[in-house]
CSV table of C-alpha atoms in Angstrom, one decimal:
chain,number,residue,atom,x,y,z
B,189,MET,CA,1.6,-28.6,0.8
B,190,MET,CA,4.2,-25.8,0.6
B,191,LYS,CA,4.1,-25.8,-3.2
B,192,THR,CA,0.4,-25.4,-3.1
B,193,ALA,CA,0.6,-22.5,-0.6
B,194,VAL,CA,3.2,-20.7,-2.7
B,195,LEU,CA,1.2,-21.2,-5.9
B,196,ALA,CA,-1.9,-19.9,-4.2
B,197,SER,CA,-0.1,-16.8,-3.0
B,198,LEU,CA,1.3,-16.1,-6.4
B,199,VAL,CA,-2.0,-16.5,-8.1
B,200,GLY,CA,-3.7,-14.3,-5.6
B,201,SER,CA,-1.0,-11.6,-6.0
B,202,ALA,CA,-1.4,-11.6,-9.8
B,203,ALA,CA,-5.2,-11.6,-9.6
B,204,ALA,CA,-5.1,-8.5,-7.4
B,205,PHE,CA,-4.1,-6.6,-10.5
B,206,ALA,CA,-6.8,-8.0,-12.7
B,207,PRO,CA,-9.5,-5.6,-14.0
B,208,ALA,CA,-12.4,-5.4,-11.6
B,209,SER,CA,-15.7,-3.6,-11.6
B,210,VAL,CA,-15.6,-0.3,-9.8
B,211,GLY,CA,-17.9,1.3,-7.3
B,212,ARG,CA,-20.0,-0.1,-4.5
B,213,SER,CA,-22.8,-2.5,-5.2
B,214,ALA,CA,-25.8,-3.3,-3.1
B,215,THR,CA,-26.4,-6.6,-4.9
B,216,SER,CA,-26.3,-9.5,-2.5
B,217,LEU,CA,-24.0,-12.5,-3.2
B,218,ALA,CA,-25.5,-15.7,-4.6
B,219,ALA,CA,-25.0,-18.6,-2.2
B,220,GLY,CA,-21.7,-20.4,-2.8
B,221,GLU,CA,-20.2,-17.7,-5.0
B,222,LYS,CA,-16.4,-18.1,-5.3
B,223,SER,CA,-13.6,-15.6,-5.1
B,224,ALA,CA,-12.3,-14.3,-8.4
B,225,ALA,CA,-8.7,-14.2,-7.1
B,226,LEU,CA,-8.9,-17.5,-5.3
B,227,PRO,CA,-11.6,-19.6,-6.9
B,228,PHE,CA,-11.2,-22.4,-4.4
B,229,LEU,CA,-12.4,-20.0,-1.6
B,230,PRO,CA,-15.7,-18.3,-0.9
B,231,ASP,CA,-16.0,-14.7,-2.1
B,232,PRO,CA,-15.6,-12.4,0.9
B,233,ALA,CA,-19.0,-10.8,1.2
B,234,ASN,CA,-17.8,-7.8,3.3
B,235,CYS,CA,-15.4,-6.7,0.5
B,236,GLN,CA,-18.2,-6.4,-2.1
B,237,GLY,CA,-18.7,-2.9,-3.6
B,238,TYR,CA,-15.2,-1.7,-2.9
B,239,VAL,CA,-13.1,-0.3,-5.8
B,240,GLY,CA,-10.6,-2.9,-7.0
B,241,ASN,CA,-12.2,-5.8,-5.1
B,242,VAL,CA,-11.2,-9.2,-6.6
B,243,GLY,CA,-12.2,-11.3,-3.6
B,244,PHE,CA,-8.7,-11.6,-2.1
B,245,ASP,CA,-9.1,-12.3,1.6
B,246,PRO,CA,-7.8,-15.8,2.2
B,247,LEU,CA,-7.6,-15.3,6.0
B,248,GLY,CA,-11.1,-13.8,6.3
B,249,VAL,CA,-9.7,-10.6,7.9
B,250,SER,CA,-12.7,-8.7,6.6
B,251,ASN,CA,-14.9,-10.7,8.9
B,252,TYR,CA,-13.2,-9.3,12.0
B,253,PHE,CA,-12.3,-5.7,11.1
B,254,PRO,CA,-14.3,-2.9,9.3
B,255,VAL,CA,-13.4,-3.0,5.6
B,256,ASP,CA,-13.2,0.8,5.5
B,257,TYR,CA,-10.4,0.5,8.1
B,258,LEU,CA,-8.7,-2.2,6.0
B,259,ARG,CA,-8.9,-0.1,2.8
B,260,GLU,CA,-7.5,2.9,4.7
B,261,ALA,CA,-4.5,0.8,5.7
B,262,GLU,CA,-4.1,-0.6,2.2
B,263,LEU,CA,-4.1,2.9,0.7
B,264,LYS,CA,-1.7,4.3,3.4
B,265,HIS,CA,0.8,1.5,3.0
B,266,GLY,CA,0.5,1.6,-0.8
B,267,ARG,CA,1.1,5.3,-1.0
B,268,MET,CA,4.1,5.1,1.4
B,269,CYS,CA,5.6,2.3,-0.6
B,270,GLN,CA,5.3,4.3,-3.8
B,271,LEU,CA,7.3,7.1,-2.2
B,272,ALA,CA,9.6,4.6,-0.5
B,273,TRP,CA,10.5,2.8,-3.7
B,274,LEU,CA,11.3,6.1,-5.4
B,275,GLY,CA,13.4,7.3,-2.4
B,276,TYR,CA,15.2,4.0,-2.1
B,277,VAL,CA,16.3,4.0,-5.7
B,278,ALA,CA,17.0,7.8,-5.8
B,279,VAL,CA,19.5,7.5,-2.9
B,280,ASP,CA,21.3,4.6,-4.5
B,281,LEU,CA,21.6,6.7,-7.7
B,282,GLY,CA,23.4,9.4,-5.8
B,283,LEU,CA,20.6,11.8,-4.9
B,284,ARG,CA,21.2,13.8,-1.7
B,285,VAL,CA,19.2,16.7,-0.3
B,286,PRO,CA,21.0,19.9,0.8
B,287,GLY,CA,22.3,19.6,4.3
B,288,TYR,CA,22.6,15.8,4.2
B,289,PRO,CA,24.9,14.8,7.2
B,290,GLU,CA,28.4,14.0,6.1
B,291,ALA,CA,28.4,11.0,8.5
B,292,MET,CA,25.7,9.3,6.4
B,293,SER,CA,26.9,10.4,3.0
B,294,GLY,CA,28.6,7.1,2.1
B,295,ALA,CA,25.6,4.9,3.2
B,296,THR,CA,23.3,3.2,0.7
B,297,SER,CA,19.6,2.7,1.2
B,298,ALA,CA,20.3,-0.8,2.5
B,299,THR,CA,23.0,0.3,5.0
B,300,VAL,CA,21.8,3.7,6.1
B,301,HIS,CA,19.7,2.3,9.0
B,302,ASP,CA,22.7,1.8,11.4
B,303,ALA,CA,24.3,5.2,10.3
B,304,ALA,CA,21.0,7.0,10.9
B,305,VAL,CA,20.7,5.4,14.4
B,306,GLU,CA,24.2,6.4,15.3
B,307,PHE,CA,23.7,9.9,14.0
B,308,GLY,CA,20.3,10.3,15.8
B,309,ALA,CA,18.3,10.9,12.6
B,310,LEU,CA,16.1,7.8,12.9
B,311,GLY,CA,14.8,8.9,16.3
B,312,ASN,CA,13.7,12.2,14.8
B,313,ILE,CA,12.0,10.5,11.9
B,314,PHE,CA,10.1,8.2,14.4
B,315,VAL,CA,8.8,11.2,16.3
B,316,PHE,CA,7.6,13.0,13.2
B,317,LEU,CA,5.9,9.9,11.9
B,318,GLY,CA,4.3,9.3,15.2
B,319,LEU,CA,2.8,12.8,15.2
B,320,ALA,CA,1.6,12.3,11.6
B,321,GLU,CA,0.0,9.0,12.6
B,322,MET,CA,-1.8,10.5,15.5
B,323,ALA,CA,-3.1,13.4,13.4
B,324,SER,CA,-4.4,11.1,10.7
B,325,TRP,CA,-6.2,8.9,13.2
B,326,ILE,CA,-8.6,11.8,13.8
B,327,GLY,CA,-10.0,11.3,10.3
B,328,VAL,CA,-9.9,7.5,10.6
B,329,SER,CA,-11.8,7.6,13.9
B,330,GLN,CA,-14.5,9.9,12.5
B,331,MET,CA,-14.8,7.6,9.5
B,332,LEU,CA,-15.4,4.5,11.6
B,333,GLN,CA,-18.0,6.5,13.6
B,334,GLY,CA,-20.0,7.1,10.3
B,335,SER,CA,-18.8,10.6,9.3
B,336,GLY,CA,-19.1,9.6,5.6
B,337,ARG,CA,-15.3,10.2,5.0
B,338,ALA,CA,-14.0,7.8,2.3
B,339,PRO,CA,-11.0,5.6,3.2
B,340,GLY,CA,-7.7,7.4,2.5
B,341,ASP,CA,-9.4,10.8,1.8
B,342,PHE,CA,-7.3,13.6,3.4
B,343,GLY,CA,-8.5,16.3,1.0
B,344,PHE,CA,-5.4,16.3,-1.1
B,345,GLY,CA,-5.9,16.4,-4.8
B,346,SER,CA,-9.7,16.8,-4.6
B,347,ALA,CA,-9.5,19.7,-7.0
B,348,TYR,CA,-8.2,17.3,-9.6
B,349,LEU,CA,-11.6,15.5,-9.5
B,350,VAL,CA,-13.7,18.6,-10.2
B,351,GLY,CA,-15.6,18.2,-13.4
B,352,LYS,CA,-15.0,14.5,-13.8
B,353,SER,CA,-17.9,12.1,-14.1
B,354,GLU,CA,-18.5,9.4,-11.4
B,355,GLU,CA,-17.2,6.8,-13.8
B,356,GLN,CA,-14.0,8.7,-14.3
B,357,ILE,CA,-13.5,9.1,-10.6
B,358,GLU,CA,-14.1,5.4,-10.0
B,359,ARG,CA,-11.5,4.6,-12.6
B,360,LEU,CA,-8.9,6.9,-11.0
B,361,LYS,CA,-9.6,5.2,-7.7
B,362,LEU,CA,-9.1,1.8,-9.3
B,363,GLN,CA,-5.8,3.0,-10.8
B,364,GLU,CA,-4.6,4.2,-7.4
B,365,ILE,CA,-5.4,1.0,-5.5
B,366,THR,CA,-3.7,-1.0,-8.3
B,367,HIS,CA,-0.6,1.1,-8.1
B,368,CYS,CA,-0.6,0.9,-4.3
B,369,ARG,CA,-0.7,-2.9,-4.4
B,370,LEU,CA,2.1,-3.0,-7.0
B,371,ALA,CA,4.2,-0.6,-5.0
B,372,MET,CA,4.0,-2.8,-1.9
B,373,LEU,CA,5.3,-5.7,-3.8
B,374,ALA,CA,7.9,-3.6,-5.6
B,375,PHE,CA,9.3,-2.1,-2.4
B,376,SER,CA,9.6,-5.5,-0.8
B,377,GLY,CA,11.4,-6.7,-3.9
B,378,VAL,CA,13.8,-3.8,-4.2
B,379,VAL,CA,14.8,-4.1,-0.5
B,380,THR,CA,15.3,-7.9,-0.7
B,381,GLN,CA,17.3,-7.7,-3.9
B,382,SER,CA,19.5,-4.9,-2.8
B,383,VAL,CA,20.4,-6.8,0.4
B,384,LEU,CA,20.9,-10.2,-1.3
B,385,PHE,CA,23.1,-8.9,-4.1
B,386,ASP,CA,24.8,-6.1,-2.2
B,387,LYS,CA,24.9,-3.9,-5.3
B,388,GLY,CA,23.6,-0.5,-6.4
B,389,PHE,CA,20.6,0.0,-8.7
B,390,PRO,CA,19.4,-2.1,-10.5
B,391,TYR,CA,20.7,-4.4,-7.7
B,392,PHE,CA,22.1,-7.3,-9.8
């Protein structure tokens, strides 16, 4: 049973990066259609039409929460993990910003937590992240009330899309969600490996 569960999770993770049709579709699902990512499960109907959808929802979360909200969370965590992976590795390669506290200068990415708590920096980070989260919720709340805002859209980089066709924009969205999914796996992996091997980059 455990082997089956592990195999299913691995297959699902790999399938999440498979090419998928982009854009929303109004076409209804045929009865009994199976998920592309997990062919032994039904295709989640509520996920249809979203960029990057491969039918991966083994717990049926999309039946209980708005998919726009789920996509918002996926994009947010994916973007954070892209930055987090880069920052994690950069610190372990010796990068320090000007004014970095001397008390934390010898810490690695894996050990900086305790040093940051003792110095007081982690509390400040928590406050700033809380403020950012509250501000972002305004847009999310409006989206859930039908404002027409696309999940993850905070107006940054919109000028880059000017002049591009709908197909090109959808392809860029697919690239972003694919990178987000990869980054979430990559950050989990880099943290785990750095702790297990207790070595600097490349952590083995």
